[in-house]
Amino acid sequence: MNPPKSRENSITRYYIAEENLAGSVKERKADYDLMAAVMICLGKEEDSGTDLLKLLNVLLSTETGSQDKCQILEEDFHIKMTQTLESEVSLMCNLSKGVEEKGIEKGRQEGRQEGIIAMVSALKDLQIADSIILKKIQEKFHLAEETAKMYL
């Protein structure tokens, strides 16, 4: 979703191809061309260029709500909105929102853990007794005694 400028609004396919470096063996393409990867790098919607990239930008946007997406799909792309399609767009929006919220929560947890570890380290450097450190981190971070002991 946030590629470098040089890759914005591009779709690139990578695939396995036969190349004889010695000899002249010929395999059926179906025997080796079993895997391909497609990299879609989105950029700003207004710079998309192709209809496909514009459509993907609309569908995958985290800033646009599901009702707005449905309206854009109908008006700009002439996609008839059915109840099923509307619910799929809504589900997709809710899924991306959930992934975002989960990532934010994980970042908060990691930041909190780093803060506790830094506090314990600083207090130990000041040669403060473990019992006082234990009490302080329990109070400051609302930790159970067992959890606080793990940080100590």
mmCIF file of N, CA, C and O in Angstrom, residues 116 119-120 123 128-143 148 152:
data_model
loop_
_atom_site.group_PDB
_atom_site.id
_atom_site.type_symbol
_atom_site.label_atom_id
_atom_site.label_comp_id
_atom_site.label_asym_id
_atom_site.label_seq_id
_atom_site.Cartn_x
_atom_site.Cartn_y
_atom_site.Cartn_z
ATOM 1 N N ILE A 116 8.541 -0.474 30.244
ATOM 2 C CA ILE A 116 8.743 -1.151 31.529
ATOM 3 C C ILE A 116 10.189 -1.602 31.665
ATOM 4 O O ILE A 116 10.837 -1.388 32.701
ATOM 5 N N MET A 119 12.425 1.344 32.294
ATOM 6 C CA MET A 119 12.265 1.850 33.657
ATOM 7 C C MET A 119 13.004 0.960 34.653
ATOM 8 O O MET A 119 13.727 1.459 35.529
ATOM 9 N N VAL A 120 12.828 -0.351 34.521
ATOM 10 C CA VAL A 120 13.514 -1.295 35.413
ATOM 11 C C VAL A 120 15.024 -1.115 35.294
ATOM 12 O O VAL A 120 15.746 -1.042 36.301
ATOM 13 N N LEU A 123 16.154 2.151 36.990
ATOM 14 C CA LEU A 123 16.090 2.060 38.444
ATOM 15 C C LEU A 123 17.186 1.150 38.994
ATOM 16 O O LEU A 123 17.771 1.416 40.047
ATOM 17 N N ILE A 128 18.528 0.974 43.002
ATOM 18 C CA ILE A 128 17.320 0.946 43.824
ATOM 19 C C ILE A 128 16.978 -0.523 44.067
ATOM 20 O O ILE A 128 17.110 -1.368 43.171
ATOM 21 N N ALA A 129 16.550 -0.806 45.281
ATOM 22 C CA ALA A 129 16.257 -2.183 45.684
ATOM 23 C C ALA A 129 15.165 -2.801 44.805
ATOM 24 O O ALA A 129 14.222 -2.119 44.394
ATOM 25 N N ASP A 130 15.323 -4.106 44.537
ATOM 26 C CA ASP A 130 14.359 -4.820 43.701
ATOM 27 C C ASP A 130 12.931 -4.720 44.245
ATOM 28 O O ASP A 130 11.974 -4.597 43.484
ATOM 29 N N SER A 131 12.786 -4.743 45.561
ATOM 30 C CA SER A 131 11.438 -4.674 46.156
ATOM 31 C C SER A 131 10.764 -3.337 45.829
ATOM 32 O O SER A 131 9.554 -3.288 45.567
ATOM 33 N N ILE A 132 11.530 -2.265 45.804
ATOM 34 C CA ILE A 132 10.970 -0.941 45.468
ATOM 35 C C ILE A 132 10.654 -0.880 43.978
ATOM 36 O O ILE A 132 9.603 -0.372 43.578
ATOM 37 N N ILE A 133 11.561 -1.409 43.158
ATOM 38 C CA ILE A 133 11.322 -1.432 41.705
ATOM 39 C C ILE A 133 10.051 -2.221 41.416
ATOM 40 O O ILE A 133 9.202 -1.783 40.636
ATOM 41 N N LEU A 134 9.912 -3.368 42.066
ATOM 42 C CA LEU A 134 8.738 -4.210 41.881
ATOM 43 C C LEU A 134 7.464 -3.430 42.194
ATOM 44 O O LEU A 134 6.515 -3.424 41.413
ATOM 45 N N LYS A 135 7.460 -2.747 43.316
ATOM 46 C CA LYS A 135 6.304 -1.964 43.734
ATOM 47 C C LYS A 135 6.012 -0.844 42.737
ATOM 48 O O LYS A 135 4.871 -0.599 42.356
ATOM 49 N N LYS A 136 7.072 -0.153 42.298
ATOM 50 C CA LYS A 136 6.910 0.978 41.367
ATOM 51 C C LYS A 136 6.317 0.542 40.028
ATOM 52 O O LYS A 136 5.416 1.180 39.512
ATOM 53 N N ILE A 137 6.836 -0.556 39.467
ATOM 54 C CA ILE A 137 6.300 -0.963 38.154
ATOM 55 C C ILE A 137 4.892 -1.538 38.283
ATOM 56 O O ILE A 137 4.091 -1.410 37.367
ATOM 57 N N GLN A 138 4.590 -2.134 39.438
ATOM 58 C CA GLN A 138 3.217 -2.611 39.655
ATOM 59 C C GLN A 138 2.255 -1.424 39.672
ATOM 60 O O GLN A 138 1.196 -1.474 39.052
ATOM 61 N N GLU A 139 2.627 -0.369 40.375
ATOM 62 C CA GLU A 139 1.779 0.819 40.475
ATOM 63 C C GLU A 139 1.682 1.549 39.136
ATOM 64 O O GLU A 139 0.590 1.887 38.682
ATOM 65 N N LYS A 140 2.817 1.812 38.548
ATOM 66 C CA LYS A 140 2.885 2.617 37.327
ATOM 67 C C LYS A 140 2.176 1.954 36.148
ATOM 68 O O LYS A 140 1.485 2.597 35.375
ATOM 69 N N PHE A 141 2.352 0.636 36.011
ATOM 70 C CA PHE A 141 1.829 -0.065 34.848
ATOM 71 C C PHE A 141 0.648 -0.982 35.169
ATOM 72 O O PHE A 141 0.200 -1.733 34.304
ATOM 73 N N HIS A 142 0.171 -0.921 36.404
ATOM 74 C CA HIS A 142 -0.982 -1.723 36.834
ATOM 75 C C HIS A 142 -0.763 -3.215 36.546
ATOM 76 O O HIS A 142 -1.577 -3.868 35.901
ATOM 77 N N LEU A 143 0.363 -3.716 37.032
ATOM 78 C CA LEU A 143 0.737 -5.112 36.787
ATOM 79 C C LEU A 143 0.462 -5.972 38.008
ATOM 80 O O LEU A 143 0.604 -5.514 39.149
ATOM 81 N N ALA A 148 4.999 -8.431 37.139
ATOM 82 C CA ALA A 148 6.055 -7.473 37.492
ATOM 83 C C ALA A 148 7.364 -8.198 37.780
ATOM 84 O O ALA A 148 8.434 -7.731 37.381
ATOM 85 N N LEU A 152 11.330 -7.860 36.328
ATOM 86 C CA LEU A 152 12.433 -7.636 37.243
ATOM 87 C C LEU A 152 13.564 -8.627 36.953
ATOM 88 O O LEU A 152 14.697 -8.340 36.967
#
